C-alpha cells in the first residue's frame, strides 16, 4: 500500500490517495488514532482527507478482511513568518 502525498500540514485537510488492493470494502481510515473521512474510488484506490495532527503517524485502512499494514504520514508545521 502507498500514501501520496506522504506529508502535509498539521491543520489537516490534505487530500491523500491510498493505493493497494482489496480497498473497496474499506470501513475506516485512521491517521494515528484519528479517523479520517474517505471515499473509495476502486478496489485498489481510495481518497482520504487528513484530520489535524502532529509528528509522524501511522495510516491504516480497515476492511472486512482486516487492518492494513501501517504507512507513515508526517504532519509538517507551517513555516514561521
GROMACS .gro file of N, CA and C in nm:
model
  243
    1UNK      N    1   0.085  -0.117   0.000
    1UNK     CA    2   0.000   0.000   0.000
    1UNK      C    3   0.089   0.124   0.000
    2UNK      N    4   0.038   0.234  -0.056
    2UNK     CA    5   0.115   0.359  -0.056
    2UNK      C    6   0.022   0.475  -0.025
    3UNK      N    7   0.082   0.584   0.022
    3UNK     CA    8   0.008   0.707   0.053
    3UNK      C    9   0.078   0.823  -0.018
    4UNK      N   10  -0.001   0.901  -0.095
    4UNK     CA   11   0.053   1.014  -0.171
    4UNK      C   12  -0.039   1.134  -0.151
    5UNK      N   13   0.011   1.248  -0.104
    5UNK     CA   14   0.149   1.274  -0.062
    5UNK      C   15   0.176   1.214   0.075
    6UNK      N   16   0.302   1.193   0.111
    6UNK     CA   17   0.335   1.133   0.240
    6UNK      C   18   0.344   1.233   0.355
    7UNK      N   19   0.314   1.360   0.328
    7UNK     CA   20   0.324   1.463   0.432
    7UNK      C   21   0.227   1.576   0.400
    8UNK      N   22   0.190   1.651   0.506
    8UNK     CA   23   0.102   1.765   0.489
    8UNK      C   24   0.096   1.846   0.616
    9UNK      N   25   0.022   1.957   0.614
    9UNK     CA   26   0.019   2.049   0.728
    9UNK      C   27  -0.051   1.992   0.851
   10UNK      N   28  -0.010   2.042   0.968
   10UNK     CA   29  -0.069   1.998   1.095
   10UNK      C   30  -0.218   2.033   1.104
   11UNK      N   31  -0.262   2.130   1.025
   11UNK     CA   32  -0.403   2.170   1.028
   11UNK      C   33  -0.494   2.068   0.961
   12UNK      N   34  -0.437   1.969   0.894
   12UNK     CA   35  -0.518   1.867   0.826
   12UNK      C   36  -0.580   1.924   0.700
   13UNK      N   37  -0.678   1.851   0.646
   13UNK     CA   38  -0.746   1.895   0.526
   13UNK      C   39  -0.678   1.859   0.396
   14UNK      N   40  -0.568   1.785   0.403
   14UNK     CA   41  -0.496   1.744   0.283
   14UNK      C   42  -0.564   1.621   0.223
   15UNK      N   43  -0.584   1.623   0.094
   15UNK     CA   44  -0.639   1.506   0.025
   15UNK      C   45  -0.526   1.413  -0.010
   16UNK      N   46  -0.533   1.289   0.039
   16UNK     CA   47  -0.430   1.191   0.010
   16UNK      C   48  -0.492   1.072  -0.063
   17UNK      N   49  -0.415   1.011  -0.149
   17UNK     CA   50  -0.459   0.892  -0.221
   17UNK      C   51  -0.387   0.772  -0.163
   18UNK      N   52  -0.464   0.673  -0.123
   18UNK     CA   53  -0.409   0.548  -0.072
   18UNK      C   54  -0.432   0.442  -0.180
   19UNK      N   55  -0.327   0.372  -0.217
   19UNK     CA   56  -0.340   0.267  -0.317
   19UNK      C   57  -0.294   0.135  -0.259
   20UNK      N   58  -0.358   0.030  -0.303
   20UNK     CA   59  -0.327  -0.103  -0.255
   20UNK      C   60  -0.420  -0.201  -0.321
   21UNK      N   61  -0.466  -0.301  -0.247
   21UNK     CA   62  -0.562  -0.396  -0.302
   21UNK      C   63  -0.667  -0.428  -0.197
   22UNK      N   64  -0.785  -0.466  -0.242
   22UNK     CA   65  -0.893  -0.501  -0.150
   22UNK      C   66  -0.951  -0.384  -0.074
   23UNK      N   67  -0.942  -0.264  -0.132
   23UNK     CA   68  -0.988  -0.144  -0.060
   23UNK      C   69  -1.137  -0.114  -0.079
   24UNK      N   70  -1.204  -0.184  -0.170
   24UNK     CA   71  -1.344  -0.150  -0.200
   24UNK      C   72  -1.437  -0.167  -0.080
   25UNK      N   73  -1.402  -0.251   0.014
   25UNK     CA   74  -1.486  -0.271   0.131
   25UNK      C   75  -1.439  -0.194   0.253
   26UNK      N   76  -1.354  -0.094   0.234
   26UNK     CA   77  -1.298  -0.019   0.347
   26UNK      C   78  -1.408   0.036   0.437
   27UNK      N   79  -1.389   0.018   0.568
   27UNK     CA   80  -1.485   0.069   0.666
   27UNK      C   81  -1.427   0.180   0.751
   28UNK      N   82  -1.293   0.197   0.751
   28UNK     CA   83  -1.231   0.303   0.830
   28UNK      C   84  -1.091   0.331   0.779
   29UNK      N   85  -1.052   0.459   0.791
   29UNK     CA   86  -0.915   0.502   0.764
   29UNK      C   87  -0.875   0.586   0.884
   30UNK      N   88  -0.759   0.558   0.941
   30UNK     CA   89  -0.712   0.637   1.054
   30UNK      C   90  -0.572   0.688   1.030
   31UNK      N   91  -0.547   0.809   1.081
   31UNK     CA   92  -0.415   0.871   1.082
   31UNK      C   93  -0.378   0.877   1.229
   32UNK      N   94  -0.289   0.787   1.271
   32UNK     CA   95  -0.265   0.771   1.414
   32UNK      C   96  -0.392   0.713   1.474
   33UNK      N   97  -0.445   0.780   1.575
   33UNK     CA   98  -0.572   0.734   1.635
   33UNK      C   99  -0.691   0.814   1.583
   34UNK      N  100  -0.666   0.911   1.495
   34UNK     CA  101  -0.774   0.998   1.447
   34UNK      C  102  -0.839   0.943   1.319
   35UNK      N  103  -0.971   0.929   1.320
   35UNK     CA  104  -1.039   0.882   1.199
   35UNK      C  105  -1.036   0.989   1.090
   36UNK      N  106  -1.037   0.943   0.966
   36UNK     CA  107  -1.037   1.034   0.851
   36UNK      C  108  -1.159   1.008   0.765
   37UNK      N  109  -1.211   1.115   0.705
   37UNK     CA  110  -1.317   1.100   0.606
   37UNK      C  111  -1.253   1.042   0.481
   38UNK      N  112  -1.323   0.949   0.415
   38UNK     CA  113  -1.264   0.889   0.296
   38UNK      C  114  -1.372   0.848   0.197
   39UNK      N  115  -1.328   0.830   0.071
   39UNK     CA  116  -1.415   0.782  -0.036
   39UNK      C  117  -1.340   0.673  -0.111
   40UNK      N  118  -1.405   0.560  -0.128
   40UNK     CA  119  -1.346   0.451  -0.206
   40UNK      C  120  -1.361   0.485  -0.353
   41UNK      N  121  -1.250   0.482  -0.427
   41UNK     CA  122  -1.250   0.509  -0.569
   41UNK      C  123  -1.263   0.378  -0.647
   42UNK      N  124  -1.187   0.277  -0.605
   42UNK     CA  125  -1.188   0.146  -0.669
   42UNK      C  126  -1.135   0.044  -0.569
   43UNK      N  127  -1.125  -0.080  -0.612
   43UNK     CA  128  -1.071  -0.183  -0.524
   43UNK      C  129  -0.924  -0.158  -0.490
   44UNK      N  130  -0.857  -0.077  -0.573
   44UNK     CA  131  -0.714  -0.052  -0.550
   44UNK      C  132  -0.683   0.092  -0.507
   45UNK      N  133  -0.786   0.175  -0.485
   45UNK     CA  134  -0.760   0.315  -0.453
   45UNK      C  135  -0.871   0.376  -0.369
   46UNK      N  136  -0.832   0.460  -0.276
   46UNK     CA  137  -0.928   0.542  -0.203
   46UNK      C  138  -0.865   0.676  -0.174
   47UNK      N  139  -0.951   0.775  -0.151
   47UNK     CA  140  -0.906   0.911  -0.124
   47UNK      C  141  -0.953   0.947   0.016
   48UNK      N  142  -0.862   0.999   0.097
   48UNK     CA  143  -0.893   1.037   0.235
   48UNK      C  144  -0.852   1.182   0.259
   49UNK      N  145  -0.920   1.246   0.354
   49UNK     CA  146  -0.885   1.382   0.395
   49UNK      C  147  -0.823   1.373   0.533
   50UNK      N  148  -0.702   1.427   0.546
   50UNK     CA  149  -0.631   1.414   0.673
   50UNK      C  150  -0.700   1.495   0.784
   51UNK      N  151  -0.708   1.436   0.903
   51UNK     CA  152  -0.752   1.513   1.019
   51UNK      C  153  -0.635   1.597   1.069
   52UNK      N  154  -0.657   1.683   1.167
   52UNK     CA  155  -0.545   1.757   1.227
   52UNK      C  156  -0.453   1.659   1.299
   53UNK      N  157  -0.327   1.695   1.310
   53UNK     CA  158  -0.233   1.606   1.377
   53UNK      C  159  -0.096   1.669   1.388
   54UNK      N  160  -0.002   1.592   1.441
   54UNK     CA  161   0.135   1.641   1.452
   54UNK      C  162   0.231   1.523   1.450
   55UNK      N  163   0.353   1.551   1.408
   55UNK     CA  164   0.455   1.447   1.403
   55UNK      C  165   0.429   1.346   1.293
   56UNK      N  166   0.491   1.230   1.307
   56UNK     CA  167   0.471   1.122   1.211
   56UNK      C  168   0.376   1.021   1.273
   57UNK      N  169   0.271   0.987   1.198
   57UNK     CA  170   0.170   0.894   1.246
   57UNK      C  171   0.158   0.777   1.149
   58UNK      N  172   0.095   0.672   1.194
   58UNK     CA  173   0.073   0.555   1.110
   58UNK      C  174  -0.066   0.562   1.050
   59UNK      N  175  -0.075   0.538   0.919
   59UNK     CA  176  -0.202   0.538   0.848
   59UNK      C  177  -0.245   0.393   0.829
   60UNK      N  178  -0.369   0.362   0.868
   60UNK     CA  179  -0.420   0.227   0.849
   60UNK      C  180  -0.557   0.232   0.782
   61UNK      N  181  -0.587   0.127   0.708
   61UNK     CA  182  -0.717   0.110   0.644
   61UNK      C  183  -0.776  -0.019   0.697
   62UNK      N  184  -0.901  -0.011   0.744
   62UNK     CA  185  -0.970  -0.130   0.793
   62UNK      C  186  -1.072  -0.174   0.689
   63UNK      N  187  -1.069  -0.303   0.656
   63UNK     CA  188  -1.163  -0.364   0.562
   63UNK      C  189  -1.221  -0.488   0.629
   64UNK      N  190  -1.322  -0.549   0.568
   64UNK     CA  191  -1.374  -0.674   0.626
   64UNK      C  192  -1.267  -0.782   0.640
   65UNK      N  193  -1.161  -0.773   0.559
   65UNK     CA  194  -1.052  -0.871   0.565
   65UNK      C  195  -0.950  -0.843   0.674
   66UNK      N  196  -0.962  -0.729   0.741
   66UNK     CA  197  -0.868  -0.695   0.847
   66UNK      C  198  -0.814  -0.554   0.830
   67UNK      N  199  -0.709  -0.525   0.904
   67UNK     CA  200  -0.648  -0.392   0.902
   67UNK      C  201  -0.516  -0.399   0.827
   68UNK      N  202  -0.493  -0.300   0.741
   68UNK     CA  203  -0.372  -0.297   0.659
   68UNK      C  204  -0.248  -0.278   0.744
   69UNK      N  205  -0.135  -0.310   0.685
   69UNK     CA  206  -0.007  -0.271   0.745
   69UNK      C  207  -0.003  -0.120   0.742
   70UNK      N  208   0.053  -0.061   0.844
   70UNK     CA  209   0.051   0.084   0.852
   70UNK      C  210   0.158   0.149   0.764
   71UNK      N  211   0.127   0.270   0.723
   71UNK     CA  212   0.218   0.353   0.644
   71UNK      C  213   0.244   0.481   0.721
   72UNK      N  214   0.359   0.540   0.703
   72UNK     CA  215   0.391   0.665   0.774
   72UNK      C  216   0.336   0.785   0.697
   73UNK      N  217   0.280   0.880   0.773
   73UNK     CA  218   0.238   1.010   0.720
   73UNK      C  219   0.292   1.113   0.817
   74UNK      N  220   0.357   1.218   0.765
   74UNK     CA  221   0.420   1.317   0.851
   74UNK      C  222   0.348   1.451   0.841
   75UNK      N  223   0.306   1.500   0.957
   75UNK     CA  224   0.247   1.633   0.965
   75UNK      C  225   0.360   1.735   0.976
   76UNK      N  226   0.352   1.839   0.898
   76UNK     CA  227   0.457   1.941   0.899
   76UNK      C  228   0.399   2.074   0.949
   77UNK      N  229   0.477   2.142   1.031
   77UNK     CA  230   0.435   2.272   1.082
   77UNK      C  231   0.445   2.375   0.972
   78UNK      N  232   0.353   2.473   0.974
   78UNK     CA  233   0.363   2.578   0.872
   78UNK      C  234   0.491   2.659   0.893
   79UNK      N  235   0.544   2.717   0.788
   79UNK     CA  236   0.668   2.795   0.801
   79UNK      C  237   0.646   2.918   0.891
   80UNK      N  238   0.748   2.953   0.966
   80UNK     CA  239   0.739   3.072   1.050
   80UNK      C  240   0.737   3.196   0.962
   81UNK      N  241   0.659   3.294   1.003
   81UNK     CA  242   0.650   3.417   0.925
   81UNK      C  243   0.738   3.523   0.985
   0.00000   0.00000   0.00000
